Amino acid sequence: MKLSTRILGTAAAISLSSSLLFGAVYDVDPTHSTVGFKVRHMMISNVNGHFADFSGSYDLEGTVLKSFTGSVKTASVDTGIVKRDDHLKSADFFDAAKYPDITFTMTKFDGESITGELTLHGVTRSVTFEAEVSGTIKDPWGMTRSSVILEGKIKRSDFGLTYNQVLEAGGVAVGDDVKLTIELEGIAKPL
């Protein structure tokens, strides 16, 4: 084995060991991550969607989150139906022209859940999500990766999103509870 190959292998092992011992900051890899949601429609079924444009970073020490921030572009909402997506971007819902971003900043992590300040539609509220945090791995290209999966529920009315239609048979067209599933894969920033 050449000396240069041994040095590179040793450097990679030290880098992985130091990220496990001392932590590392990870940038969310959007090509291997999703920010999804589900909301009740007509009281009988669900509409699923996601946001295509998002970013974030987190500081991870082993499987302990030390910090976490994320941002989503509201105009990137995608439910698979252009007409519905245009309505969601309008002032009836996200008002993407006035409120282009949804942001989240962690305030607490207890090993099983993450609490933070969620800002949506100009309103900031404290929310808590169930959290699953992986350890780290080295990918075939020498980068260190980890993942964070968040699941939870918010009430859209808590954020001023109150548009609805009353149904003739009773109930409303759009449910108030929004289920969120956020699956993020991060790549460690170089030391």
CSV table of N, CA, C and O in Angstrom, one decimal, residues 9-90:
chain,number,residue,atom,x,y,z
A,9,GLY,N,-6.4,7.3,4.0
A,9,GLY,CA,-7.3,6.4,4.8
A,9,GLY,C,-7.3,6.8,6.3
A,9,GLY,O,-8.3,6.8,6.9
A,10,THR,N,-6.1,7.1,6.8
A,10,THR,CA,-6.0,7.6,8.2
A,10,THR,C,-6.7,8.9,8.4
A,10,THR,O,-7.4,9.1,9.4
A,11,ALA,N,-6.5,9.8,7.5
A,11,ALA,CA,-7.2,11.1,7.6
A,11,ALA,C,-8.7,10.9,7.6
A,11,ALA,O,-9.4,11.6,8.4
A,12,ALA,N,-9.2,10.1,6.7
A,12,ALA,CA,-10.7,9.8,6.7
A,12,ALA,C,-11.1,9.2,8.0
A,12,ALA,O,-12.2,9.6,8.5
A,13,ALA,N,-10.4,8.3,8.6
A,13,ALA,CA,-10.8,7.7,9.8
A,13,ALA,C,-10.8,8.7,11.0
A,13,ALA,O,-11.7,8.7,11.8
A,14,ILE,N,-9.8,9.6,11.0
A,14,ILE,CA,-9.7,10.6,12.0
A,14,ILE,C,-10.9,11.6,11.9
A,14,ILE,O,-11.5,11.9,12.8
A,15,SER,N,-11.2,11.9,10.6
A,15,SER,CA,-12.3,12.8,10.4
A,15,SER,C,-13.6,12.2,10.9
A,15,SER,O,-14.4,12.9,11.5
A,16,LEU,N,-13.9,10.9,10.6
A,16,LEU,CA,-15.1,10.3,11.0
A,16,LEU,C,-15.1,10.2,12.5
A,16,LEU,O,-16.1,10.5,13.2
A,17,SER,N,-14.0,9.8,13.1
A,17,SER,CA,-13.9,9.7,14.6
A,17,SER,C,-14.1,11.0,15.3
A,17,SER,O,-14.8,11.1,16.2
A,18,SER,N,-13.5,12.1,14.7
A,18,SER,CA,-13.7,13.4,15.4
A,18,SER,C,-15.2,13.8,15.2
A,18,SER,O,-15.7,14.5,16.2
A,19,SER,N,-15.9,13.5,14.1
A,19,SER,CA,-17.3,13.9,14.0
A,19,SER,C,-18.1,13.2,15.0
A,19,SER,O,-19.1,13.7,15.5
A,20,LEU,N,-17.8,11.9,15.3
A,20,LEU,CA,-18.5,11.1,16.3
A,20,LEU,C,-18.3,11.6,17.7
A,20,LEU,O,-19.2,11.7,18.5
A,21,LEU,N,-17.0,12.0,18.0
A,21,LEU,CA,-16.7,12.4,19.3
A,21,LEU,C,-17.0,13.9,19.6
A,21,LEU,O,-17.5,14.2,20.7
A,22,PHE,N,-16.8,14.8,18.6
A,22,PHE,CA,-16.9,16.2,18.9
A,22,PHE,C,-18.1,16.8,18.1
A,22,PHE,O,-18.3,18.0,18.3
A,23,GLY,N,-18.7,16.1,17.3
A,23,GLY,CA,-19.9,16.6,16.6
A,23,GLY,C,-19.4,17.3,15.3
A,23,GLY,O,-18.3,17.5,15.0
A,24,ALA,N,-20.4,17.5,14.5
A,24,ALA,CA,-20.2,18.1,13.2
A,24,ALA,C,-21.5,18.9,12.8
A,24,ALA,O,-22.6,18.5,13.2
A,25,VAL,N,-21.3,19.8,11.9
A,25,VAL,CA,-22.5,20.6,11.4
A,25,VAL,C,-22.8,20.0,10.0
A,25,VAL,O,-21.9,19.7,9.2
A,26,TYR,N,-24.1,19.7,9.8
A,26,TYR,CA,-24.5,19.0,8.6
A,26,TYR,C,-25.4,20.0,7.8
A,26,TYR,O,-26.3,20.6,8.4
A,27,ASP,N,-25.2,20.0,6.5
A,27,ASP,CA,-26.1,20.8,5.6
A,27,ASP,C,-27.1,19.7,5.0
A,27,ASP,O,-26.7,18.7,4.6
A,28,VAL,N,-28.4,20.1,5.0
A,28,VAL,CA,-29.4,19.2,4.4
A,28,VAL,C,-29.1,19.0,2.9
A,28,VAL,O,-28.9,20.0,2.2
A,29,ASP,N,-29.2,17.8,2.5
A,29,ASP,CA,-29.0,17.4,1.1
A,29,ASP,C,-30.4,17.3,0.5
A,29,ASP,O,-31.1,16.3,0.7
A,30,PRO,N,-30.9,18.3,-0.2
A,30,PRO,CA,-32.3,18.3,-0.7
A,30,PRO,C,-32.6,17.2,-1.7
A,30,PRO,O,-33.7,16.8,-1.9
A,31,THR,N,-31.5,16.6,-2.4
A,31,THR,CA,-31.8,15.5,-3.3
A,31,THR,C,-32.1,14.2,-2.6
A,31,THR,O,-32.7,13.3,-3.3
A,32,HIS,N,-31.9,14.1,-1.3
A,32,HIS,CA,-32.2,12.9,-0.6
A,32,HIS,C,-33.0,13.2,0.7
A,32,HIS,O,-33.0,12.5,1.7
A,33,SER,N,-33.8,14.3,0.6
A,33,SER,CA,-34.7,14.7,1.7
A,33,SER,C,-36.1,15.1,1.2
A,33,SER,O,-36.2,15.4,0.0
A,34,THR,N,-37.0,15.1,2.1
A,34,THR,CA,-38.4,15.5,1.8
A,34,THR,C,-39.0,16.3,2.9
A,34,THR,O,-38.7,16.0,4.1
A,35,VAL,N,-39.8,17.3,2.6
A,35,VAL,CA,-40.6,18.1,3.5
A,35,VAL,C,-42.0,17.9,3.1
A,35,VAL,O,-42.5,18.5,2.2
A,36,GLY,N,-42.7,17.0,3.8
A,36,GLY,CA,-44.1,16.6,3.3
A,36,GLY,C,-45.2,17.0,4.3
A,36,GLY,O,-44.9,17.2,5.5
A,37,PHE,N,-46.4,17.0,3.8
A,37,PHE,CA,-47.5,17.3,4.7
A,37,PHE,C,-48.8,16.5,4.2
A,37,PHE,O,-48.8,16.1,3.1
A,38,LYS,N,-49.7,16.4,5.1
A,38,LYS,CA,-51.0,15.8,4.8
A,38,LYS,C,-52.1,16.5,5.5
A,38,LYS,O,-52.0,16.8,6.7
A,39,VAL,N,-53.2,16.8,4.8
A,39,VAL,CA,-54.3,17.5,5.4
A,39,VAL,C,-55.6,16.9,5.0
A,39,VAL,O,-55.8,16.4,3.8
A,40,ARG,N,-56.6,16.8,5.9
A,40,ARG,CA,-57.9,16.2,5.6
A,40,ARG,C,-58.7,17.1,4.5
A,40,ARG,O,-58.7,18.3,4.6
A,41,HIS,N,-59.3,16.4,3.6
A,41,HIS,CA,-60.1,17.1,2.5
A,41,HIS,C,-61.5,16.5,2.5
A,41,HIS,O,-61.7,15.3,2.5
A,42,MET,N,-62.5,17.4,2.6
A,42,MET,CA,-63.9,17.1,2.6
A,42,MET,C,-64.3,16.1,3.7
A,42,MET,O,-65.3,15.4,3.6
A,43,MET,N,-63.5,16.1,4.7
A,43,MET,CA,-63.8,15.3,5.9
A,43,MET,C,-63.7,13.8,5.7
A,43,MET,O,-63.9,13.0,6.7
A,44,ILE,N,-63.3,13.4,4.5
A,44,ILE,CA,-63.2,11.9,4.2
A,44,ILE,C,-61.9,11.4,3.7
A,44,ILE,O,-61.7,10.2,3.8
A,45,SER,N,-61.1,12.2,3.2
A,45,SER,CA,-59.8,11.7,2.6
A,45,SER,C,-58.7,12.7,2.9
A,45,SER,O,-58.9,13.8,3.6
A,46,ASN,N,-57.5,12.4,2.5
A,46,ASN,CA,-56.3,13.3,2.7
A,46,ASN,C,-55.8,13.8,1.4
A,46,ASN,O,-55.8,13.1,0.4
A,47,VAL,N,-55.2,15.0,1.5
A,47,VAL,CA,-54.4,15.5,0.4
A,47,VAL,C,-53.0,15.5,0.9
A,47,VAL,O,-52.7,16.0,2.0
A,48,ASN,N,-52.1,14.9,0.1
A,48,ASN,CA,-50.7,14.9,0.4
A,48,ASN,C,-49.9,15.9,-0.4
A,48,ASN,O,-50.3,16.1,-1.6
A,49,GLY,N,-48.9,16.5,0.1
A,49,GLY,CA,-48.1,17.4,-0.7
A,49,GLY,C,-46.7,17.5,-0.1
A,49,GLY,O,-46.4,16.9,1.0
A,50,HIS,N,-45.9,18.3,-0.7
A,50,HIS,CA,-44.5,18.5,-0.2
A,50,HIS,C,-44.1,19.9,-0.7
A,50,HIS,O,-44.7,20.5,-1.6
A,51,PHE,N,-42.9,20.3,-0.2
A,51,PHE,CA,-42.3,21.5,-0.7
A,51,PHE,C,-41.0,21.1,-1.4
A,51,PHE,O,-40.2,20.3,-0.9
A,52,ALA,N,-40.8,21.7,-2.6
A,52,ALA,CA,-39.6,21.3,-3.4
A,52,ALA,C,-38.4,22.1,-3.1
A,52,ALA,O,-37.3,21.7,-3.4
A,53,ASP,N,-38.5,23.3,-2.5
A,53,ASP,CA,-37.4,24.2,-2.3
A,53,ASP,C,-37.3,24.4,-0.8
A,53,ASP,O,-38.1,25.1,-0.1
A,54,PHE,N,-36.2,23.8,-0.2
A,54,PHE,CA,-36.0,24.0,1.3
A,54,PHE,C,-34.5,23.8,1.5
A,54,PHE,O,-33.7,23.4,0.7
A,55,SER,N,-34.1,24.3,2.7
A,55,SER,CA,-32.7,24.2,3.1
A,55,SER,C,-32.7,24.0,4.6
A,55,SER,O,-33.7,24.3,5.3
A,56,GLY,N,-31.5,23.7,5.2
A,56,GLY,CA,-31.4,23.5,6.6
A,56,GLY,C,-30.0,23.1,7.0
A,56,GLY,O,-29.2,22.6,6.1
A,57,SER,N,-29.7,23.2,8.3
A,57,SER,CA,-28.5,22.6,8.8
A,57,SER,C,-28.7,22.2,10.3
A,57,SER,O,-29.6,22.7,10.9
A,58,TYR,N,-27.9,21.3,10.7
A,58,TYR,CA,-28.0,20.9,12.1
A,58,TYR,C,-26.6,20.5,12.6
A,58,TYR,O,-25.7,20.1,11.9
A,59,ASP,N,-26.4,20.7,13.9
A,59,ASP,CA,-25.2,20.3,14.6
A,59,ASP,C,-25.5,19.0,15.4
A,59,ASP,O,-26.4,19.0,16.2
A,60,LEU,N,-24.7,18.0,15.1
A,60,LEU,CA,-25.0,16.7,15.6
A,60,LEU,C,-23.7,16.2,16.3
A,60,LEU,O,-22.6,16.2,15.8
A,61,GLU,N,-24.0,15.7,17.6
A,61,GLU,CA,-22.9,15.1,18.3
A,61,GLU,C,-23.4,13.7,18.7
A,61,GLU,O,-24.2,13.5,19.5
A,62,GLY,N,-22.8,12.6,18.0
A,62,GLY,CA,-23.4,11.3,18.1
A,62,GLY,C,-24.8,11.3,17.5
A,62,GLY,O,-25.0,11.4,16.4
A,63,THR,N,-25.8,11.0,18.4
A,63,THR,CA,-27.2,11.1,18.0
A,63,THR,C,-27.9,12.2,18.7
A,63,THR,O,-29.1,12.2,18.9
A,64,VAL,N,-27.2,13.2,19.2
A,64,VAL,CA,-27.7,14.3,20.0
A,64,VAL,C,-27.7,15.6,19.1
A,64,VAL,O,-26.6,16.0,18.7
A,65,LEU,N,-28.9,16.2,18.9
A,65,LEU,CA,-28.9,17.4,18.1
A,65,LEU,C,-28.6,18.6,19.1
A,65,LEU,O,-29.2,18.7,20.1
A,66,LYS,N,-27.6,19.3,18.7
A,66,LYS,CA,-27.1,20.5,19.4
A,66,LYS,C,-27.8,21.8,18.9
A,66,LYS,O,-28.1,22.7,19.7
A,67,SER,N,-28.1,21.8,17.6
A,67,SER,CA,-28.9,22.9,17.0
A,67,SER,C,-29.5,22.4,15.7
A,67,SER,O,-29.1,21.4,15.2
A,68,PHE,N,-30.5,23.1,15.3
A,68,PHE,CA,-31.2,22.7,14.1
A,68,PHE,C,-32.0,23.9,13.5
A,68,PHE,O,-32.7,24.6,14.3
A,69,THR,N,-31.8,24.3,12.3
A,69,THR,CA,-32.6,25.3,11.6
A,69,THR,C,-33.0,24.9,10.2
A,69,THR,O,-32.3,24.1,9.6
A,70,GLY,N,-34.1,25.3,9.8
A,70,GLY,CA,-34.6,25.0,8.5
A,70,GLY,C,-35.5,26.1,7.9
A,70,GLY,O,-36.1,26.9,8.6
A,71,SER,N,-35.6,26.1,6.6
A,71,SER,CA,-36.4,27.1,5.9
A,71,SER,C,-37.0,26.4,4.6
A,71,SER,O,-36.3,25.6,4.0
A,72,VAL,N,-38.2,26.8,4.4
A,72,VAL,CA,-39.0,26.3,3.2
A,72,VAL,C,-39.5,27.4,2.4
A,72,VAL,O,-40.0,28.4,3.0
A,73,LYS,N,-39.5,27.4,1.1
A,73,LYS,CA,-40.1,28.4,0.2
A,73,LYS,C,-41.5,28.0,0.0
A,73,LYS,O,-41.8,26.9,-0.6
A,74,THR,N,-42.5,28.9,0.4
A,74,THR,CA,-43.9,28.5,0.3
A,74,THR,C,-44.3,28.4,-1.1
A,74,THR,O,-45.2,27.6,-1.4
A,75,ALA,N,-43.7,29.1,-2.0
A,75,ALA,CA,-44.1,29.1,-3.5
A,75,ALA,C,-43.7,27.7,-4.1
A,75,ALA,O,-44.1,27.4,-5.2
A,76,SER,N,-43.0,26.9,-3.4
A,76,SER,CA,-42.6,25.6,-3.9
A,76,SER,C,-43.5,24.5,-3.5
A,76,SER,O,-43.2,23.3,-3.8
A,77,VAL,N,-44.7,24.8,-3.0
A,77,VAL,CA,-45.7,23.8,-2.6
A,77,VAL,C,-46.1,23.0,-3.8
A,77,VAL,O,-46.3,23.5,-4.9
A,78,ASP,N,-46.2,21.7,-3.6
A,78,ASP,CA,-46.5,20.8,-4.7
A,78,ASP,C,-47.5,19.7,-4.2
A,78,ASP,O,-47.0,18.8,-3.4
A,79,THR,N,-48.7,19.7,-4.7
A,79,THR,CA,-49.6,18.6,-4.4
A,79,THR,C,-50.0,17.7,-5.6
A,79,THR,O,-50.8,16.8,-5.5
A,80,GLY,N,-49.3,18.1,-6.7
A,80,GLY,CA,-49.5,17.3,-7.9
A,80,GLY,C,-50.6,17.9,-8.8
A,80,GLY,O,-50.9,17.4,-9.9
A,81,ILE,N,-51.3,18.9,-8.3
A,81,ILE,CA,-52.4,19.6,-9.1
A,81,ILE,C,-52.1,21.1,-9.2
A,81,ILE,O,-52.1,21.8,-8.1
A,82,VAL,N,-51.7,21.6,-10.4
A,82,VAL,CA,-51.3,23.0,-10.5
A,82,VAL,C,-52.4,24.0,-10.0
A,82,VAL,O,-52.0,24.9,-9.3
A,83,LYS,N,-53.6,23.7,-10.3
A,83,LYS,CA,-54.7,24.7,-9.9
A,83,LYS,C,-54.8,24.7,-8.4
A,83,LYS,O,-54.9,25.8,-7.8
A,84,ARG,N,-54.7,23.6,-7.7
A,84,ARG,CA,-54.7,23.6,-6.2
A,84,ARG,C,-53.4,24.2,-5.7
A,84,ARG,O,-53.5,25.0,-4.7
A,85,ASP,N,-52.3,24.0,-6.3
A,85,ASP,CA,-51.0,24.6,-5.8
A,85,ASP,C,-51.1,26.1,-5.9
A,85,ASP,O,-50.7,26.8,-5.0
A,86,ASP,N,-51.7,26.6,-7.0
A,86,ASP,CA,-51.8,28.1,-7.2
A,86,ASP,C,-52.7,28.6,-6.1
A,86,ASP,O,-52.5,29.7,-5.6
A,87,HIS,N,-53.8,27.9,-5.8
A,87,HIS,CA,-54.7,28.4,-4.7
A,87,HIS,C,-53.9,28.4,-3.4
A,87,HIS,O,-54.1,29.3,-2.6
A,88,LEU,N,-53.1,27.4,-3.1
A,88,LEU,CA,-52.4,27.3,-1.9
A,88,LEU,C,-51.3,28.4,-1.8
A,88,LEU,O,-51.1,28.9,-0.7
A,89,LYS,N,-50.8,28.9,-2.9
A,89,LYS,CA,-49.8,30.0,-2.9
A,89,LYS,C,-50.5,31.4,-2.7
A,89,LYS,O,-49.9,32.3,-2.4
A,90,SER,N,-51.8,31.4,-2.9
A,90,SER,CA,-52.6,32.7,-2.9
A,90,SER,C,-52.8,33.2,-1.5
A,90,SER,O,-52.5,32.5,-0.5
